Structure formats: structure tokens, C-alpha cells
XYZ file of C-alpha atoms in Angstrom:
83
model
C -16.396 -31.448 -47.130
C -14.254 -28.626 -45.847
C -11.782 -26.396 -47.618
C -14.063 -24.497 -49.983
C -13.766 -21.169 -48.182
C -16.021 -21.701 -45.183
C -15.209 -19.957 -41.894
C -14.995 -21.901 -38.634
C -18.007 -20.052 -37.196
C -20.015 -21.068 -40.274
C -19.058 -24.719 -39.727
C -20.043 -24.439 -36.048
C -23.427 -22.989 -37.055
C -24.065 -25.817 -39.528
C -23.123 -28.425 -36.913
C -25.600 -26.864 -34.459
C -28.280 -26.872 -37.174
C -27.610 -30.541 -37.905
C -28.003 -31.457 -34.221
C -31.245 -29.485 -33.964
C -32.484 -31.450 -36.990
C -31.730 -34.735 -35.213
C -28.525 -35.730 -37.012
C -26.274 -37.746 -34.714
C -23.597 -39.184 -37.032
C -21.148 -36.769 -38.670
C -18.249 -37.024 -41.095
C -15.917 -34.095 -41.767
C -13.357 -34.399 -44.563
C -11.139 -32.291 -46.784
C -12.441 -31.284 -50.215
C -10.003 -32.383 -52.913
C -10.374 -30.951 -56.410
C -11.144 -33.959 -58.655
C -10.197 -32.258 -61.928
C -9.151 -28.792 -63.097
C -12.746 -28.219 -64.203
C -13.983 -28.459 -60.601
C -13.768 -25.820 -57.898
C -10.247 -25.360 -56.562
C -9.367 -26.042 -52.937
C -9.544 -22.726 -51.086
C -7.621 -24.025 -48.063
C -6.248 -27.246 -46.639
C -7.226 -27.717 -43.007
C -4.590 -29.020 -40.610
C -5.075 -32.281 -38.707
C -5.367 -30.181 -35.525
C -8.268 -28.234 -37.054
C -10.071 -31.478 -37.900
C -9.491 -32.690 -34.340
C -10.883 -29.456 -32.896
C -13.957 -29.567 -35.141
C -14.534 -33.203 -34.192
C -14.338 -32.350 -30.499
C -16.737 -29.448 -30.983
C -19.184 -31.790 -32.728
C -18.960 -34.308 -29.868
C -19.656 -31.526 -27.362
C -22.796 -30.703 -29.340
C -23.971 -34.273 -28.801
C -23.217 -36.110 -32.032
C -23.257 -39.832 -31.222
C -20.450 -40.606 -33.659
C -17.959 -38.297 -35.391
C -15.258 -39.038 -37.974
C -13.144 -35.954 -38.681
C -9.953 -35.916 -40.739
C -8.465 -34.931 -44.096
C -9.255 -38.234 -45.824
C -12.632 -38.928 -44.196
C -15.524 -39.401 -46.608
C -19.241 -39.775 -45.920
C -19.079 -43.548 -46.294
C -16.084 -43.823 -43.917
C -16.872 -46.822 -41.653
C -20.552 -46.015 -42.243
C -22.141 -49.388 -41.493
C -20.236 -49.842 -38.246
C -21.992 -46.760 -36.793
C -25.590 -47.533 -37.723
C -27.592 -49.073 -34.852
C -28.661 -52.637 -35.561
């Protein structure tokens, strides 16, 4: 989930850490405040920013990447798990 105040270089660092840990499937989506009692959205990322982050993740070697404002961790999940 993005949009809680993270900087792009922080996201890049986390993506590199995930690859080093062996993660090869990644979903990046926009945080949306569920209720007023939850943390507010610090910033809405543009579709171009999600595209750029997805491309960066692919360059790092993620086997599958879903990156967009409405992407959630379960987004097409079973279609990307090896049989």
C-alpha cells in the first residue's frame, strides 16, 4: 500500500530488500482510508508513478508485478502462482 507518506527512494529500498529475501511476486496499490478513524491518505500517486514503480520492480527481477491505484494483494493472485 502506497500513499502513507513514503518517499520513492524508500519504496525502491524495500523492493530491493524483498528481492534479496526471495520475493518474486509483487502488488503495489494505493492506500485508501477506510474510515475517519484510520490514518488519512498522505498522497495519491498518479497512474504514471505506479507504472514507473512497476517497471522498476521488473528491472529488479520480480517475476510478476501488479502496480496501480486499485491493485490489492489478492489481485489476480492465483493466476500468478506456479502450478
